[in-house]
Amino acid sequence: MNFLGLEKEYTEEKTSKIVILPVPFEKTTSYMQGTKYSPEAIIKASEQVELYDEEFDTEAYTHGIYTDPYFYREVDLDKLSIEKGLDTIKDRVDHHLRNKKMVISIGGEHSITALIFKSYWEKYNKDIGIIQFDAHGDLRESYHDEKYSHASIMKRVFDYVDSKDKVLQIGIRAISKEESLFIKERNLNLVKAHELYDNKNAYKKFLEKLPKQVYITVDLDFFDSSEIQHLGTPEPGGFSYREYISILKEIKKTKTIVGFDVNELSSSSQSAVSDFYSARLMYKTISCMMS
Ligand SMILES: [Mn+2]
């Protein structure tokens, strides 16, 4: 397992700046199944990604990218409870952050983000924000009686962040009434899909409020299903790869991106297009971070 299929000299744990952490975690998917197979599928597809980035004029892989096989060799997440599994994932991220790596996780389902970001939150002494690209608010208190459901991860983030101005949510187009009340009550920095379509700068006034260091979480259902399929919970009316990169570049102008995760591709062995899309999106994001 080796993201981008790099030569050995660029994949040593000790010397690499970047760690790719595949997390085949799937416990609470409610619609399409199979997210746990997507990290492998994305890594396989990544072997076809061009190593030089034409847009950022950079070869980010030269910083070293170690792909950590921990959840394939050491720990079987299928055998753990949800809580124990999420704790184990956090421990692994803690380990890499202690070693000053940038950790980029590949889900699996989106549930992993709340504790992964908590690891960053602790490491950066609360001086860090999170930017979520997603079709869903993920603000339900629980879903199907599960607190750590993929539909509740941002609610779990709000359990520990000390200010709403550490969180920005972009592209949202499916929320419950309960979530909508929470958004209004707390006056959250949330940009709905229709607001972004009406005004492509709609997120900027919120972005300004975030700390300088930011973590990004990408639920692939942010994107339109005309571009990427095989998602855990697809939702029409999404955004394009180019629109995402435009926002990313805007973020990069004033912020330091310190890590990110990509989630929710499912049953992806059905589509080289979706696997490759995810791999390319990851390397594009890394290239932006490192440029
Ligand atoms: Mn989602």
mmCIF file of C-alpha atoms and ligand atoms in Angstrom:
data_model
loop_
_atom_site.group_PDB
_atom_site.id
_atom_site.type_symbol
_atom_site.label_atom_id
_atom_site.label_comp_id
_atom_site.label_asym_id
_atom_site.label_seq_id
_atom_site.Cartn_x
_atom_site.Cartn_y
_atom_site.Cartn_z
ATOM 1 C CA MET A 1 0.000 0.000 0.000
ATOM 2 C CA ASN A 2 1.692 3.170 -1.156
ATOM 3 C CA PHE A 3 -0.131 6.375 -2.097
ATOM 4 C CA LEU A 4 0.959 7.507 -5.589
ATOM 5 C CA GLY A 5 3.068 4.313 -5.960
ATOM 6 C CA LEU A 6 6.184 6.271 -5.008
ATOM 7 C CA GLU A 7 9.789 5.075 -5.054
ATOM 8 C CA LYS A 8 10.979 3.785 -1.674
ATOM 9 C CA GLU A 9 13.119 6.851 -0.899
ATOM 10 C CA TYR A 10 9.970 9.010 -0.735
ATOM 11 C CA THR A 11 7.940 6.656 1.443
ATOM 12 C CA GLU A 12 10.014 6.160 4.607
ATOM 13 C CA GLU A 13 8.079 6.898 7.792
ATOM 14 C CA LYS A 14 10.998 8.631 9.463
ATOM 15 C CA THR A 15 11.812 11.119 6.729
ATOM 16 C CA SER A 16 8.329 11.781 5.312
ATOM 17 C CA LYS A 17 6.564 15.014 6.160
ATOM 18 C CA ILE A 18 3.181 13.641 5.154
ATOM 19 C CA VAL A 19 1.392 10.553 6.419
ATOM 20 C CA ILE A 20 -1.515 9.027 4.525
ATOM 21 C CA LEU A 21 -3.659 7.107 6.996
ATOM 22 C CA PRO A 22 -6.181 4.781 5.332
ATOM 23 C CA VAL A 23 -9.069 4.176 7.750
ATOM 24 C CA PRO A 24 -11.381 1.368 6.619
ATOM 25 C CA PHE A 25 -14.012 2.257 9.223
ATOM 26 C CA GLU A 26 -17.639 1.432 8.487
ATOM 27 C CA LYS A 27 -20.121 1.059 11.324
ATOM 28 C CA THR A 28 -23.037 3.421 10.797
ATOM 29 C CA THR A 29 -23.578 3.820 7.038
ATOM 30 C CA SER A 30 -27.283 4.236 6.453
ATOM 31 C CA TYR A 31 -27.704 4.003 2.680
ATOM 32 C CA MET A 32 -25.009 2.751 0.288
ATOM 33 C CA GLN A 33 -22.523 0.350 1.888
ATOM 34 C CA GLY A 34 -18.899 -0.362 1.154
ATOM 35 C CA THR A 35 -17.049 2.761 2.336
ATOM 36 C CA LYS A 36 -14.537 0.548 4.126
ATOM 37 C CA TYR A 37 -13.172 -0.685 0.801
ATOM 38 C CA SER A 38 -12.563 2.773 -0.606
ATOM 39 C CA PRO A 39 -9.187 3.634 1.011
ATOM 40 C CA GLU A 40 -7.570 0.719 -0.839
ATOM 41 C CA ALA A 41 -9.364 1.590 -4.074
ATOM 42 C CA ILE A 42 -8.273 5.230 -3.859
ATOM 43 C CA ILE A 43 -4.662 4.286 -3.124
ATOM 44 C CA LYS A 44 -4.656 1.854 -6.036
ATOM 45 C CA ALA A 45 -6.009 4.582 -8.348
ATOM 46 C CA SER A 46 -3.467 7.087 -7.009
ATOM 47 C CA GLU A 47 -0.697 5.170 -8.775
ATOM 48 C CA GLN A 48 -1.990 6.783 -11.978
ATOM 49 C CA VAL A 49 -1.863 10.364 -10.658
ATOM 50 C CA GLU A 50 0.722 12.669 -12.230
ATOM 51 C CA LEU A 51 3.386 13.502 -9.633
ATOM 52 C CA TYR A 52 4.012 17.034 -10.860
ATOM 53 C CA ASP A 53 1.151 19.460 -10.286
ATOM 54 C CA GLU A 54 0.637 21.782 -13.230
ATOM 55 C CA GLU A 55 -1.435 24.300 -11.317
ATOM 56 C CA PHE A 56 0.722 24.770 -8.228
ATOM 57 C CA ASP A 57 3.937 24.092 -10.165
ATOM 58 C CA THR A 58 5.081 21.731 -7.445
ATOM 59 C CA GLU A 59 6.202 18.169 -6.786
ATOM 60 C CA ALA A 60 4.673 17.683 -3.355
ATOM 61 C CA TYR A 61 5.737 14.022 -3.116
ATOM 62 C CA THR A 62 9.363 15.125 -2.666
ATOM 63 C CA HIS A 63 8.433 16.061 0.938
ATOM 64 C CA GLY A 64 7.968 12.331 1.473
ATOM 65 C CA ILE A 65 4.632 10.573 1.787
ATOM 66 C CA TYR A 66 4.403 7.581 4.098
ATOM 67 C CA THR A 67 1.291 5.405 3.756
ATOM 68 C CA ASP A 68 0.544 3.881 7.169
ATOM 69 C CA PRO A 69 -0.833 0.301 6.931
ATOM 70 C CA TYR A 70 -1.737 0.261 10.651
ATOM 71 C CA PHE A 71 -5.436 -0.509 10.147
ATOM 72 C CA TYR A 72 -4.629 -3.379 7.802
ATOM 73 C CA ARG A 73 -1.704 -4.942 9.670
ATOM 74 C CA GLU A 74 -2.070 -4.071 13.366
ATOM 75 C CA VAL A 75 -5.690 -3.326 14.187
ATOM 76 C CA ASP A 76 -8.874 -4.709 12.627
ATOM 77 C CA LEU A 77 -11.473 -1.957 13.054
ATOM 78 C CA ASP A 78 -14.276 -4.408 12.216
ATOM 79 C CA LYS A 79 -13.586 -6.201 15.495
ATOM 80 C CA LEU A 80 -13.877 -3.091 17.678
ATOM 81 C CA SER A 81 -16.932 -1.242 18.969
ATOM 82 C CA ILE A 82 -17.645 2.174 17.475
ATOM 83 C CA GLU A 83 -16.184 4.010 20.495
ATOM 84 C CA LYS A 84 -13.132 1.783 20.788
ATOM 85 C CA GLY A 85 -12.533 2.007 17.028
ATOM 86 C CA LEU A 86 -12.726 5.810 17.003
ATOM 87 C CA ASP A 87 -10.420 6.029 20.040
ATOM 88 C CA THR A 88 -7.892 3.783 18.315
ATOM 89 C CA ILE A 89 -7.991 5.987 15.212
ATOM 90 C CA LYS A 90 -7.417 9.078 17.355
ATOM 91 C CA ASP A 91 -4.459 7.397 19.083
ATOM 92 C CA ARG A 92 -2.881 6.693 15.719
ATOM 93 C CA VAL A 93 -3.335 10.309 14.574
ATOM 94 C CA ASP A 94 -1.922 11.518 17.928
ATOM 95 C CA HIS A 95 1.115 9.324 17.325
ATOM 96 C CA HIS A 96 1.834 10.884 13.924
ATOM 97 C CA LEU A 97 1.149 14.442 15.090
ATOM 98 C CA ARG A 98 3.598 13.930 17.949
ATOM 99 C CA ASN A 99 6.174 13.066 15.294
ATOM 100 C CA LYS A 100 5.337 16.363 13.532
ATOM 101 C CA LYS A 101 3.694 14.763 10.505
ATOM 102 C CA MET A 102 0.796 16.155 8.524
ATOM 103 C CA VAL A 103 -1.826 13.436 8.707
ATOM 104 C CA ILE A 104 -4.175 12.919 5.791
ATOM 105 C CA SER A 105 -6.832 10.320 6.510
ATOM 106 C CA ILE A 106 -8.895 8.413 3.973
ATOM 107 C CA GLY A 107 -12.255 7.056 5.149
ATOM 108 C CA GLY A 108 -14.265 5.027 5.390
ATOM 109 C CA GLU A 109 -17.292 6.743 6.665
ATOM 110 C CA HIS A 110 -17.290 10.322 7.807
ATOM 111 C CA SER A 111 -17.738 9.411 11.501
ATOM 112 C CA ILE A 112 -13.952 9.312 11.892
ATOM 113 C CA THR A 113 -13.542 13.082 11.563
ATOM 114 C CA ALA A 114 -14.801 14.225 14.979
ATOM 115 C CA LEU A 115 -11.998 12.458 16.845
ATOM 116 C CA ILE A 116 -9.339 13.005 14.185
ATOM 117 C CA PHE A 117 -9.949 16.741 14.370
ATOM 118 C CA LYS A 118 -9.905 16.475 18.172
ATOM 119 C CA SER A 119 -6.367 15.199 17.884
ATOM 120 C CA TYR A 120 -5.426 18.318 15.856
ATOM 121 C CA TRP A 121 -7.413 20.488 18.272
ATOM 122 C CA GLU A 122 -5.267 19.264 21.161
ATOM 123 C CA LYS A 123 -2.024 19.377 19.221
ATOM 124 C CA TYR A 124 -2.622 22.999 18.138
ATOM 125 C CA ASN A 125 -3.816 24.105 21.563
ATOM 126 C CA LYS A 126 -7.326 24.991 20.322
ATOM 127 C CA ASP A 127 -5.888 27.557 17.904
ATOM 128 C CA ILE A 128 -7.228 25.814 14.809
ATOM 129 C CA GLY A 129 -10.397 25.822 12.717
ATOM 130 C CA ILE A 130 -12.166 23.171 10.702
ATOM 131 C CA ILE A 131 -13.660 23.635 7.235
ATOM 132 C CA GLN A 132 -16.166 21.028 6.122
ATOM 133 C CA PHE A 133 -17.080 20.425 2.477
ATOM 134 C CA ASP A 134 -20.268 18.380 2.526
ATOM 135 C CA ALA A 135 -23.812 18.049 1.232
ATOM 136 C CA HIS A 136 -24.983 17.359 4.773
ATOM 137 C CA GLY A 137 -24.808 19.413 7.950
ATOM 138 C CA ASP A 138 -23.954 16.336 10.044
ATOM 139 C CA LEU A 139 -25.409 18.229 13.002
ATOM 140 C CA ARG A 140 -27.904 15.664 14.276
ATOM 141 C CA GLU A 141 -27.567 14.930 17.990
ATOM 142 C CA SER A 142 -27.694 11.266 17.011
ATOM 143 C CA TYR A 143 -28.895 9.189 14.082
ATOM 144 C CA HIS A 144 -30.440 5.724 14.365
ATOM 145 C CA ASP A 145 -29.592 6.049 18.090
ATOM 146 C CA GLU A 146 -25.893 6.431 17.352
ATOM 147 C CA LYS A 147 -24.105 9.489 18.727
ATOM 148 C CA TYR A 148 -21.072 8.887 16.530
ATOM 149 C CA SER A 149 -23.071 8.400 13.342
ATOM 150 C CA HIS A 150 -21.762 9.836 10.061
ATOM 151 C CA ALA A 151 -24.797 12.163 10.309
ATOM 152 C CA SER A 152 -23.647 13.603 13.652
ATOM 153 C CA ILE A 153 -19.930 14.268 13.266
ATOM 154 C CA MET A 154 -20.080 18.056 13.224
ATOM 155 C CA LYS A 155 -22.381 17.963 16.264
ATOM 156 C CA ARG A 156 -19.627 15.951 17.994
ATOM 157 C CA VAL A 157 -17.116 18.633 16.963
ATOM 158 C CA PHE A 158 -19.366 21.298 18.515
ATOM 159 C CA ASP A 159 -19.296 19.252 21.749
ATOM 160 C CA TYR A 160 -15.676 20.330 22.293
ATOM 161 C CA VAL A 161 -14.815 23.410 20.198
ATOM 162 C CA ASP A 162 -14.891 26.581 22.276
ATOM 163 C CA SER A 163 -16.264 28.925 19.614
ATOM 164 C CA LYS A 164 -18.541 28.658 16.617
ATOM 165 C CA ASP A 165 -15.964 30.749 14.767
ATOM 166 C CA LYS A 166 -13.643 27.757 14.625
ATOM 167 C CA VAL A 167 -16.009 26.000 12.218
ATOM 168 C CA LEU A 168 -17.045 26.680 8.616
ATOM 169 C CA GLN A 169 -19.430 24.412 6.695
ATOM 170 C CA ILE A 170 -19.735 24.721 2.904
ATOM 171 C CA GLY A 171 -22.080 23.255 0.287
ATOM 172 C CA ILE A 172 -24.806 22.032 2.612
ATOM 173 C CA ARG A 173 -28.033 20.987 0.889
ATOM 174 C CA ALA A 174 -29.650 18.374 3.140
ATOM 175 C CA ILE A 175 -30.448 19.104 6.800
ATOM 176 C CA SER A 176 -33.220 18.176 9.204
ATOM 177 C CA LYS A 177 -35.491 20.666 10.938
ATOM 178 C CA GLU A 178 -33.623 19.946 14.185
ATOM 179 C CA GLU A 179 -30.317 20.847 12.511
ATOM 180 C CA SER A 180 -31.809 23.978 10.992
ATOM 181 C CA LEU A 181 -32.867 25.186 14.458
ATOM 182 C CA PHE A 182 -29.384 24.486 15.852
ATOM 183 C CA ILE A 183 -27.821 26.478 12.983
ATOM 184 C CA LYS A 184 -30.095 29.476 13.650
ATOM 185 C CA GLU A 185 -29.766 29.304 17.421
ATOM 186 C CA ARG A 186 -25.962 29.249 17.317
ATOM 187 C CA ASN A 187 -25.734 31.478 14.238
ATOM 188 C CA LEU A 188 -23.306 28.998 12.652
ATOM 189 C CA ASN A 189 -20.886 29.796 9.830
ATOM 190 C CA LEU A 190 -22.665 27.589 7.339
ATOM 191 C CA VAL A 191 -23.005 28.202 3.614
ATOM 192 C CA LYS A 192 -25.845 26.310 1.977
ATOM 193 C CA ALA A 193 -25.456 25.086 -1.586
ATOM 194 C CA HIS A 194 -28.023 27.517 -2.988
ATOM 195 C CA GLU A 195 -26.284 30.438 -1.273
ATOM 196 C CA LEU A 196 -22.981 29.435 -2.842
ATOM 197 C CA TYR A 197 -24.639 29.091 -6.260
ATOM 198 C CA ASP A 198 -26.122 32.580 -5.909
ATOM 199 C CA ASN A 199 -22.871 34.099 -4.679
ATOM 200 C CA LYS A 200 -19.586 32.260 -5.117
ATOM 201 C CA ASN A 201 -17.994 34.435 -2.424
ATOM 202 C CA ALA A 202 -20.642 33.642 0.194
ATOM 203 C CA TYR A 203 -18.169 31.758 2.428
ATOM 204 C CA LYS A 204 -15.538 34.520 2.569
ATOM 205 C CA LYS A 205 -17.048 36.553 5.404
ATOM 206 C CA PHE A 206 -17.025 33.402 7.549
ATOM 207 C CA LEU A 207 -13.557 32.311 6.472
ATOM 208 C CA GLU A 208 -12.115 35.581 7.810
ATOM 209 C CA LYS A 209 -13.224 34.680 11.344
ATOM 210 C CA LEU A 210 -11.413 31.336 11.463
ATOM 211 C CA PRO A 211 -7.978 30.928 13.086
ATOM 212 C CA LYS A 212 -4.951 31.004 10.803
ATOM 213 C CA GLN A 213 -4.459 27.253 11.004
ATOM 214 C CA VAL A 214 -7.199 25.185 9.476
ATOM 215 C CA TYR A 215 -8.040 21.526 9.042
ATOM 216 C CA ILE A 216 -10.233 20.448 6.126
ATOM 217 C CA THR A 217 -12.704 17.593 6.013
ATOM 218 C CA VAL A 218 -14.083 16.572 2.643
ATOM 219 C CA ASP A 219 -17.197 14.453 2.353
ATOM 220 C CA LEU A 220 -17.151 13.509 -1.317
ATOM 221 C CA ASP A 221 -20.911 14.061 -1.540
ATOM 222 C CA PHE A 222 -20.068 17.788 -1.607
ATOM 223 C CA PHE A 223 -19.426 17.151 -5.301
ATOM 224 C CA ASP A 224 -22.047 16.747 -7.953
ATOM 225 C CA SER A 225 -22.913 13.198 -8.945
ATOM 226 C CA SER A 226 -22.355 14.102 -12.587
ATOM 227 C CA GLU A 227 -18.637 14.122 -11.637
ATOM 228 C CA ILE A 228 -18.337 11.436 -8.975
ATOM 229 C CA GLN A 229 -20.566 8.456 -8.173
ATOM 230 C CA HIS A 230 -20.660 5.609 -5.641
ATOM 231 C CA LEU A 231 -21.137 7.777 -2.574
ATOM 232 C CA GLY A 232 -22.466 6.731 0.834
ATOM 233 C CA THR A 233 -25.338 9.233 0.720
ATOM 234 C CA PRO A 234 -25.540 10.955 -2.691
ATOM 235 C CA GLU A 235 -27.347 14.277 -2.918
ATOM 236 C CA PRO A 236 -28.108 16.213 -6.139
ATOM 237 C CA GLY A 237 -27.106 19.810 -6.744
ATOM 238 C CA GLY A 238 -23.435 19.505 -5.830
ATOM 239 C CA PHE A 239 -20.272 21.270 -6.850
ATOM 240 C CA SER A 240 -17.445 20.655 -9.267
ATOM 241 C CA TYR A 241 -13.809 19.710 -8.820
ATOM 242 C CA ARG A 242 -12.846 23.158 -10.179
ATOM 243 C CA GLU A 243 -15.178 24.972 -7.775
ATOM 244 C CA TYR A 244 -13.595 23.087 -4.868
ATOM 245 C CA ILE A 245 -10.090 24.019 -6.001
ATOM 246 C CA SER A 246 -11.061 27.686 -6.375
ATOM 247 C CA ILE A 247 -12.253 27.734 -2.772
ATOM 248 C CA LEU A 248 -9.150 25.833 -1.660
ATOM 249 C CA LYS A 249 -6.888 28.433 -3.299
ATOM 250 C CA GLU A 250 -8.855 31.201 -1.621
ATOM 251 C CA ILE A 251 -8.391 29.481 1.751
ATOM 252 C CA LYS A 252 -4.668 29.122 1.082
ATOM 253 C CA LYS A 253 -4.322 32.890 0.538
ATOM 254 C CA THR A 254 -4.873 33.650 4.235
ATOM 255 C CA LYS A 255 -4.690 30.312 6.071
ATOM 256 C CA THR A 256 -2.290 27.465 6.690
ATOM 257 C CA ILE A 257 -3.857 24.113 5.883
ATOM 258 C CA VAL A 258 -2.390 21.643 8.389
ATOM 259 C CA GLY A 259 -4.201 18.457 7.485
ATOM 260 C CA PHE A 260 -7.321 17.013 5.919
ATOM 261 C CA ASP A 261 -9.451 13.940 5.405
ATOM 262 C CA VAL A 262 -11.520 12.569 2.530
ATOM 263 C CA ASN A 263 -14.499 10.314 3.150
ATOM 264 C CA GLU A 264 -17.604 8.488 2.046
ATOM 265 C CA LEU A 265 -16.721 6.893 -1.258
ATOM 266 C CA SER A 266 -18.503 3.549 -1.350
ATOM 267 C CA SER A 267 -18.419 0.399 -3.461
ATOM 268 C CA SER A 268 -15.813 2.211 -5.436
ATOM 269 C CA SER A 269 -14.390 -0.826 -7.189
ATOM 270 C CA GLN A 270 -17.271 -0.238 -9.613
ATOM 271 C CA SER A 271 -15.772 2.925 -10.994
ATOM 272 C CA ALA A 272 -12.242 3.863 -11.933
ATOM 273 C CA VAL A 273 -13.595 7.388 -12.511
ATOM 274 C CA SER A 274 -14.720 7.831 -8.888
ATOM 275 C CA ASP A 275 -11.590 6.203 -7.440
ATOM 276 C CA PHE A 276 -9.266 8.292 -9.569
ATOM 277 C CA TYR A 277 -11.293 11.456 -8.918
ATOM 278 C CA SER A 278 -10.801 10.940 -5.185
ATOM 279 C CA ALA A 279 -7.078 10.224 -5.527
ATOM 280 C CA ARG A 280 -6.532 13.259 -7.765
ATOM 281 C CA LEU A 281 -8.513 15.472 -5.425
ATOM 282 C CA MET A 282 -6.320 14.336 -2.539
ATOM 283 C CA TYR A 283 -3.070 15.010 -4.344
ATOM 284 C CA LYS A 284 -4.377 18.359 -5.607
ATOM 285 C CA THR A 285 -5.163 19.316 -2.016
ATOM 286 C CA ILE A 286 -1.714 18.162 -0.879
ATOM 287 C CA SER A 287 -0.103 20.160 -3.704
ATOM 288 C CA CYS A 288 -2.012 23.262 -2.609
ATOM 289 C CA MET A 289 -1.014 22.711 1.039
ATOM 290 C CA MET A 290 2.654 22.261 0.209
ATOM 291 C CA SER A 291 2.939 25.031 -2.413
HETATM 292 MN MN MN B 1 -22.336 14.096 3.629
#
